[in-house]
PDB file of C-alpha atoms in Angstrom:
ATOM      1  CA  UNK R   1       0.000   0.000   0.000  1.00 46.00           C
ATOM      2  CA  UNK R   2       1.205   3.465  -0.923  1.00 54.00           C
ATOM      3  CA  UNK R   3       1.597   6.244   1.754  1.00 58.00           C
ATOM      4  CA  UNK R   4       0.410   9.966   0.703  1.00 63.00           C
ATOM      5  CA  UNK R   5       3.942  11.842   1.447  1.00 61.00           C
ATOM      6  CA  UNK R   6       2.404  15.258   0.602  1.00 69.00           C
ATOM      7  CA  UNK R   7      -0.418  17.174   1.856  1.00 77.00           C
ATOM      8  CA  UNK R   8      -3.773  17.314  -0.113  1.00 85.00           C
ATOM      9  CA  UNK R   9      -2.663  20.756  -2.194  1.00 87.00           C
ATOM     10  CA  UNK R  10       0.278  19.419  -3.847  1.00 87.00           C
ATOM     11  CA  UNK R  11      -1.465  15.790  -4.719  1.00 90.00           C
ATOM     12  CA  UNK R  12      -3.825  18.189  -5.933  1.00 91.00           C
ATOM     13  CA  UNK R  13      -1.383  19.941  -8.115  1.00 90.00           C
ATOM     14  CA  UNK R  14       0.003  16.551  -9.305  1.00 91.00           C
ATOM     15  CA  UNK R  15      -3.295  15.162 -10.218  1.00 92.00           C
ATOM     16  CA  UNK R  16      -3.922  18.008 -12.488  1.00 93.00           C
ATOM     17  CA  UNK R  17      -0.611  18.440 -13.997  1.00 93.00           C
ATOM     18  CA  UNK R  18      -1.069  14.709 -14.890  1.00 93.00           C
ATOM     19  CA  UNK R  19      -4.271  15.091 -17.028  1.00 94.00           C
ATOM     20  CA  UNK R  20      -1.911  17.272 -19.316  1.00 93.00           C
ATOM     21  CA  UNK R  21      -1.014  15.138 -22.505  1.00 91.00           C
ATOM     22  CA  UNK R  22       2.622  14.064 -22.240  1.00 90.00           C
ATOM     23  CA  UNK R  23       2.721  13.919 -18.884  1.00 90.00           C
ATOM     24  CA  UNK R  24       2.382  10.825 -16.574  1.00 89.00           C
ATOM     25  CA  UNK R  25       2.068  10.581 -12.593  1.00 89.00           C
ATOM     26  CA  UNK R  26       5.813  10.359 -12.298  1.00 92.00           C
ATOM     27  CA  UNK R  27       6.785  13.651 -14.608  1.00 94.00           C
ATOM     28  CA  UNK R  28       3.598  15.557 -13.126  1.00 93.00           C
ATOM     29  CA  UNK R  29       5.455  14.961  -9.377  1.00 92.00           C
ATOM     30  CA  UNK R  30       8.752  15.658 -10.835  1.00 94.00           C
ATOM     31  CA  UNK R  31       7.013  18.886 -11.980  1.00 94.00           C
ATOM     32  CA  UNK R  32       5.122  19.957  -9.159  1.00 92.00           C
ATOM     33  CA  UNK R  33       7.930  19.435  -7.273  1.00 92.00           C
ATOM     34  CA  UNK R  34       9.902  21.721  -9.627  1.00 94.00           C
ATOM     35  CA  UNK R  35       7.707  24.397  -9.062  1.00 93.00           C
ATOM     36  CA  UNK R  36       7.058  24.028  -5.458  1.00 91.00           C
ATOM     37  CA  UNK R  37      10.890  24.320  -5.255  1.00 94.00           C
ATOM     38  CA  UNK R  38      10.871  27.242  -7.050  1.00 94.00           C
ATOM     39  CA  UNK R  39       7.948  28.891  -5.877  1.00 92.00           C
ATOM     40  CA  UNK R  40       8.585  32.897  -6.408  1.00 93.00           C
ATOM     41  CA  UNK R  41      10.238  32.160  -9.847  1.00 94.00           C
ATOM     42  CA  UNK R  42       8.178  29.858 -11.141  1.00 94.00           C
ATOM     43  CA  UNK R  43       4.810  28.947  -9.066  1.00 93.00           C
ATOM     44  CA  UNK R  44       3.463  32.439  -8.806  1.00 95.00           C
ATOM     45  CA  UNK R  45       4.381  33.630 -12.285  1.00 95.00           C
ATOM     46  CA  UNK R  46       2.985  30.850 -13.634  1.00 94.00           C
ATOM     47  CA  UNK R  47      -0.434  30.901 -11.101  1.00 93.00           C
ATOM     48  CA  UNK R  48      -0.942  34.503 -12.377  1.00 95.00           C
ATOM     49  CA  UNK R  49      -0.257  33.745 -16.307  1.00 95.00           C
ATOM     50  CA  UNK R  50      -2.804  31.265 -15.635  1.00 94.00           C
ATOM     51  CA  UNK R  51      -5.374  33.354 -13.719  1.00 94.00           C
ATOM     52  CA  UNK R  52      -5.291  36.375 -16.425  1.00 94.00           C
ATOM     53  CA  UNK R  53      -5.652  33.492 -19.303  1.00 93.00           C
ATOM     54  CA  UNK R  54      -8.880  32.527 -17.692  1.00 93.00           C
ATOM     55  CA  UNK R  55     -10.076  35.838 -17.861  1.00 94.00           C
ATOM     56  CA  UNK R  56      -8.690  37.220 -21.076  1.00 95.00           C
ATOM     57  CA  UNK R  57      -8.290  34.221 -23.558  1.00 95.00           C
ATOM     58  CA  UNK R  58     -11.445  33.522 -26.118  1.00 96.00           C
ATOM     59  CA  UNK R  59     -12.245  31.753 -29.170  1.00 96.00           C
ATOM     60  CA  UNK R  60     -12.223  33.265 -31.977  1.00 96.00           C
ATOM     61  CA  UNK R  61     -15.621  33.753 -33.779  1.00 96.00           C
ATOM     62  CA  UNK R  62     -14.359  33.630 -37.138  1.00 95.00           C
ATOM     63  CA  UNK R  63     -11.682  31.064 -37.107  1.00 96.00           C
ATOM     64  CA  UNK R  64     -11.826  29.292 -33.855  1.00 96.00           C
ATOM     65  CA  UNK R  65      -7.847  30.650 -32.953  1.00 97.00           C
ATOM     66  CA  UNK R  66      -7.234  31.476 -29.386  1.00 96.00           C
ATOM     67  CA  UNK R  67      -6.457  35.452 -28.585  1.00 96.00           C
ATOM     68  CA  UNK R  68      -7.315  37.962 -26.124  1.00 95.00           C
ATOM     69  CA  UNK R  69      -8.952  39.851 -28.928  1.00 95.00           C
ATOM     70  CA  UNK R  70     -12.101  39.058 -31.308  1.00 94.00           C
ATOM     71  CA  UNK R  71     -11.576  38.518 -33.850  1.00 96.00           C
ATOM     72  CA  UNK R  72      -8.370  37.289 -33.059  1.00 96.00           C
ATOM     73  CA  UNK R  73      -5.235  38.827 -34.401  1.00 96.00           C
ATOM     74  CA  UNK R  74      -4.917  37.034 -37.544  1.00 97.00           C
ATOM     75  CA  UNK R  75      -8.161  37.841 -38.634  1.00 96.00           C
ATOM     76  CA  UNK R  76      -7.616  41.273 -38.400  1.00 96.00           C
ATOM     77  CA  UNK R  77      -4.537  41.272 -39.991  1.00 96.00           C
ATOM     78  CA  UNK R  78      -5.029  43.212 -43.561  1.00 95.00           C
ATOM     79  CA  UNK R  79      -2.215  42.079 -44.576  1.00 96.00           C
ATOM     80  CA  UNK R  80      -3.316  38.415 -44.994  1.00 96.00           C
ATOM     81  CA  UNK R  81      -4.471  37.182 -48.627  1.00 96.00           C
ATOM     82  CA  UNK R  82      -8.232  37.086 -48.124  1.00 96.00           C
ATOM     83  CA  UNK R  83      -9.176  34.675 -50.791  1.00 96.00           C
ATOM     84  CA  UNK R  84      -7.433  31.970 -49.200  1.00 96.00           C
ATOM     85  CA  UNK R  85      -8.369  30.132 -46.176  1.00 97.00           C
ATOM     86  CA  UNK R  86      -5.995  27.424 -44.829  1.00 96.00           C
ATOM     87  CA  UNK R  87      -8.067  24.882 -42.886  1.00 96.00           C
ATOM     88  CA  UNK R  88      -6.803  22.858 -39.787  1.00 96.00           C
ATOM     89  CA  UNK R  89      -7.768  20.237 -37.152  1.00 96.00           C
ATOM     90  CA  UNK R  90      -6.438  22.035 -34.078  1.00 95.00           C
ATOM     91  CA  UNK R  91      -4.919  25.338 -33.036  1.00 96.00           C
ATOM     92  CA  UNK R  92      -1.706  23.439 -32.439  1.00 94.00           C
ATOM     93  CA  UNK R  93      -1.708  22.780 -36.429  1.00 94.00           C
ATOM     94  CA  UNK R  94      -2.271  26.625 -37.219  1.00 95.00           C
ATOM     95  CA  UNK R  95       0.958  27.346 -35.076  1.00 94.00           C
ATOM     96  CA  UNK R  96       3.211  25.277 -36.444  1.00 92.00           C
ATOM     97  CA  UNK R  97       1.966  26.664 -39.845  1.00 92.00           C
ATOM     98  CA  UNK R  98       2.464  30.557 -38.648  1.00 93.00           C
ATOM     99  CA  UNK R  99       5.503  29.438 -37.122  1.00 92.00           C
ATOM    100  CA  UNK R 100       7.093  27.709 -40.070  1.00 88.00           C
ATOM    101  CA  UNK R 101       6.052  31.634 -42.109  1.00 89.00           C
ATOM    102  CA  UNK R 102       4.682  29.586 -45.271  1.00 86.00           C
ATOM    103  CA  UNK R 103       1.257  30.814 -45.104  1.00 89.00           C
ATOM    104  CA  UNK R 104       0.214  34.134 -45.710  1.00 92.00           C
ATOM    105  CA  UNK R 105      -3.825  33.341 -45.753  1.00 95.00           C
ATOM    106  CA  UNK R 106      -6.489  33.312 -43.625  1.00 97.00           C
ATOM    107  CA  UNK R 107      -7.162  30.207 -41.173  1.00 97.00           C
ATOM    108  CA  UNK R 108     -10.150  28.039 -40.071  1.00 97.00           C
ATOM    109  CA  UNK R 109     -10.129  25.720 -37.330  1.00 97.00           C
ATOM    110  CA  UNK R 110     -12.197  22.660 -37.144  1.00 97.00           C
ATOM    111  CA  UNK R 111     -11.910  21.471 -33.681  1.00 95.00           C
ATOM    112  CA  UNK R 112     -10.858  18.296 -34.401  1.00 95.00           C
ATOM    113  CA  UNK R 113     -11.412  15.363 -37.489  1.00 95.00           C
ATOM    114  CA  UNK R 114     -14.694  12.504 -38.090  1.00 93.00           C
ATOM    115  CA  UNK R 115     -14.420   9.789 -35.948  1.00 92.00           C
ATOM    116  CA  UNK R 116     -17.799   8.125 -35.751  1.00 87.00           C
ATOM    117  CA  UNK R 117     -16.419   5.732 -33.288  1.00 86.00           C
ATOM    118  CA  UNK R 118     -15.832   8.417 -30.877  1.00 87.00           C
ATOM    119  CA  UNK R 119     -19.128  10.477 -31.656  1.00 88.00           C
ATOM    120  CA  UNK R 120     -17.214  12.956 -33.431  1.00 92.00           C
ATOM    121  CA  UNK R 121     -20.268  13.868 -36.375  1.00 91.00           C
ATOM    122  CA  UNK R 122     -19.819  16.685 -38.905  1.00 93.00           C
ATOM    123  CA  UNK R 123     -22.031  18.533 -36.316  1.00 93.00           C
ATOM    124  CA  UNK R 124     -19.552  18.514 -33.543  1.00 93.00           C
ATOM    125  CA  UNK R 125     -16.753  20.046 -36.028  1.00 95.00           C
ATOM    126  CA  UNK R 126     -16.769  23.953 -36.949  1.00 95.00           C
ATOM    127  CA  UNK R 127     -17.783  23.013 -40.294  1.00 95.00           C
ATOM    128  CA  UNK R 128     -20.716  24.831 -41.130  1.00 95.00           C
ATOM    129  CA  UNK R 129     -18.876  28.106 -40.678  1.00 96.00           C
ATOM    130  CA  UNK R 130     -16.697  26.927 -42.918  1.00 97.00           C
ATOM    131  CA  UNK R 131     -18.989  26.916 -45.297  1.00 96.00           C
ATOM    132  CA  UNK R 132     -20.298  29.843 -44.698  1.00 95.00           C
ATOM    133  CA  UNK R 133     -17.285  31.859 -45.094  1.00 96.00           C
ATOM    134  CA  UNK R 134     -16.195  30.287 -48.460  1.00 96.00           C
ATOM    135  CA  UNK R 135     -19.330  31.252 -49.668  1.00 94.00           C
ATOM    136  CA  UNK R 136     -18.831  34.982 -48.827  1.00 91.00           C
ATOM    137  CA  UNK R 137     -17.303  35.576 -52.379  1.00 89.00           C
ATOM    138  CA  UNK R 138     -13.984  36.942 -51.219  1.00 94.00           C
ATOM    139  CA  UNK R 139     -12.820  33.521 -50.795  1.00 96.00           C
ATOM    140  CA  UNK R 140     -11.142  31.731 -53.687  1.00 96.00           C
ATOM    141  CA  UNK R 141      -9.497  28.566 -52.565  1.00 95.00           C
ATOM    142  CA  UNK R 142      -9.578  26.541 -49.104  1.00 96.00           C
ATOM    143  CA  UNK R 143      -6.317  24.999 -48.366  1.00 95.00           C
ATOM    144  CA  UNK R 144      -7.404  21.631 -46.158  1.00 94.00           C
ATOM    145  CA  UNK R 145      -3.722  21.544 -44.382  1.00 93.00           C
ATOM    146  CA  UNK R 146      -5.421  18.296 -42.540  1.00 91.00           C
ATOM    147  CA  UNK R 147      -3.485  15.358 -40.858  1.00 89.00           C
ATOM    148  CA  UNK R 148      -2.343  12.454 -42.853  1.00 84.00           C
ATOM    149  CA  UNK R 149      -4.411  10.515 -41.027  1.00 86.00           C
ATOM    150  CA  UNK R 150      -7.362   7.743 -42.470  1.00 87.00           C
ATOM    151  CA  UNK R 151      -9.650  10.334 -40.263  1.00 92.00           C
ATOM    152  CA  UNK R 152      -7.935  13.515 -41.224  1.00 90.00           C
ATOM    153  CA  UNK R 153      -8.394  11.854 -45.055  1.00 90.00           C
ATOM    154  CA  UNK R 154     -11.939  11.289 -44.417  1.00 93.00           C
ATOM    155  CA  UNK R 155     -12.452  14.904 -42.783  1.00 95.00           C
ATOM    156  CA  UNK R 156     -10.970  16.068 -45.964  1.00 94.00           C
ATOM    157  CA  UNK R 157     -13.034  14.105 -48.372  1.00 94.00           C
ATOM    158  CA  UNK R 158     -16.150  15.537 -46.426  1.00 96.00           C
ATOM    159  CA  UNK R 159     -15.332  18.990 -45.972  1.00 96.00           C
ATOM    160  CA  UNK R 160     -14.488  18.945 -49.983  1.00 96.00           C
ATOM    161  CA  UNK R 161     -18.301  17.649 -50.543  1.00 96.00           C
ATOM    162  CA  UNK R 162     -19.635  20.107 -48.545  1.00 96.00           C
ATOM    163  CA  UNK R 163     -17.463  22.961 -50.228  1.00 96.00           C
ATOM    164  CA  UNK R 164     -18.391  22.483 -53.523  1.00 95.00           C
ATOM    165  CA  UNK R 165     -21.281  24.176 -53.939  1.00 95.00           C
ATOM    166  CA  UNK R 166     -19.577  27.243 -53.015  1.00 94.00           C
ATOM    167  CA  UNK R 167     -17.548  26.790 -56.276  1.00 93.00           C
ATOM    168  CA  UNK R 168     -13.699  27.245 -54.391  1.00 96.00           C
ATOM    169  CA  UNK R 169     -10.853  25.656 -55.758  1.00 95.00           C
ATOM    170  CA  UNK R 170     -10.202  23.376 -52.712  1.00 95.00           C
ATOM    171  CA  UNK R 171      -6.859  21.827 -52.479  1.00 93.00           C
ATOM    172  CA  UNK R 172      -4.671  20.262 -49.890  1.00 90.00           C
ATOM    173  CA  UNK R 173      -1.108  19.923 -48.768  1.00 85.00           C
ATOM    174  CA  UNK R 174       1.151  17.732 -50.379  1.00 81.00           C
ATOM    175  CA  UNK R 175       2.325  14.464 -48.973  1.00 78.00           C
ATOM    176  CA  UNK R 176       5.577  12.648 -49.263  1.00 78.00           C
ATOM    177  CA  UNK R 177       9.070  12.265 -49.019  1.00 75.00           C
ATOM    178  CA  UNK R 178       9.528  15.297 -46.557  1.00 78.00           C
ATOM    179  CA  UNK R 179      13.043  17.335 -47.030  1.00 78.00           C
ATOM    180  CA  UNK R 180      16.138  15.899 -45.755  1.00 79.00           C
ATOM    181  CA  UNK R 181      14.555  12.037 -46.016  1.00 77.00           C
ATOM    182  CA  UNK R 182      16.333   9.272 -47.055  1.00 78.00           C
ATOM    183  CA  UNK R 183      14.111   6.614 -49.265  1.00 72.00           C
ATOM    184  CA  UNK R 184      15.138   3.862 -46.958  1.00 79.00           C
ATOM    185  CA  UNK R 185      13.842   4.883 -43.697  1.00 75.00           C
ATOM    186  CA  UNK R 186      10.451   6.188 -44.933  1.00 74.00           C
ATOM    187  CA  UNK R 187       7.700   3.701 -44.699  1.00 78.00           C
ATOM    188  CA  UNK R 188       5.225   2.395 -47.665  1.00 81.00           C
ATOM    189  CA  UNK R 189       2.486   4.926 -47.110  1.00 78.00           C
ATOM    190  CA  UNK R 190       4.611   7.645 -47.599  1.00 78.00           C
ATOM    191  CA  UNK R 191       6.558   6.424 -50.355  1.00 79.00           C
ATOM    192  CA  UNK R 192       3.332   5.360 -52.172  1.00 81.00           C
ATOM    193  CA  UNK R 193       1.529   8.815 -51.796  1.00 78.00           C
ATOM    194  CA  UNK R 194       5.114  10.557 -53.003  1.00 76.00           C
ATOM    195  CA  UNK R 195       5.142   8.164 -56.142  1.00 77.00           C
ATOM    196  CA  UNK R 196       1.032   9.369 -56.582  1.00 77.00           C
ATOM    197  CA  UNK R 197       1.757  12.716 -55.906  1.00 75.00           C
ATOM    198  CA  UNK R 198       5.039  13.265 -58.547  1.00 75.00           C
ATOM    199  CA  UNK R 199       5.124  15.922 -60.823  1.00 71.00           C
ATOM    200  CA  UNK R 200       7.179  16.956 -63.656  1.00 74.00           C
ATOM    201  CA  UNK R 201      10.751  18.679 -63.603  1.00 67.00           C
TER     202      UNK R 201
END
């Protein structure tokens, strides 16, 4: 049987540091314990980023981006190209894309991919305003930047469907031999969609 070696506020702070993806029981103590150690460098900075991103961080209404404004900072940017719209699964997705600097569009997040085994329905995604904003006639072509996943493939496939009648060129990230691969350590799904995907020199 295990003994409790720390009061109730630090299992506390374990328990909830645990539920964060990547971390285990055993790296959630190691970082509670980290911060506890540390408490006026760490522990209270932290507590009070937290408390004032509770109270300032939304959703954005247009995209579904986090910012303390709305719309969120990107969408107010008039310096983005307006006729394209670079969709994503998560938030996580659209900043590795702003951070990479490849994309000079507009975003749209979905919230996720289809996964009717885990009751994930077209109605649970932010789909329909999807729609609605390719259909606003300043948009010319939706970029589905969508995992290369069977459900980010079937996410795609659906969210094409639905965009047709909107009449926007819909198109969607290459996949393939990424740069700086060697042949021999990719595996046969990615060399079979590079072979599909070639192109003229």
């Amino acid at each position: 049987m295990s003994r409790k070696v720390s009061g109730p506020e630090i299992e506390r702070v374990v328990q909830l540091l645990a539920r964060l993806p990547g971390l285990g029981p055993r790296s959630a103590r190691k970082a509670a314990l980290a911060l506890i150690k540390k408490r006026n460098e760490l522990l209270l900075p932290l507590s009070e980023a937290l408390a004032a991103a509770v109270e300032k961080i939304v959703e954005c209404p247009v995209c579904g981006n986090l910012d303390t404004v709305s719309p969120c900072s990107l969408c107010q940017d008039q310096r983005r190209d307006r006729s394209l719209i670079v969709v994503v699964e998560e938030i996580a997705d659209l900043w590795a894309l702003e951070r990479a600097g490849v994309v000079s569009g507009l975003y749209h997040v979905l919230g996720g991919h289809l996964s009717p085994l885990d009751g994930i329905g077209p109605d649970q995604l932010n789909i329909a305003r999807l729609i609605e904003r390719a259909a606003s006639g300043e948009v010319k072509e939706v970029l589905l930047a969508l995992n290369a996943t069977v459900e980010g493939q079937s996410t795609a496939h659906y969210v094409t469907e639905q965009l047709a009648p909107t009449g926007v060129l819909v198109s969607r990230l290459a996949q393939g031999v990424p740069v700086g691969g060697e042949l021999d350590y990719l595996d046969e799904g990615t060399l079979a969609a590079a072979i599909k995907a070639r192109r003229p020199l």
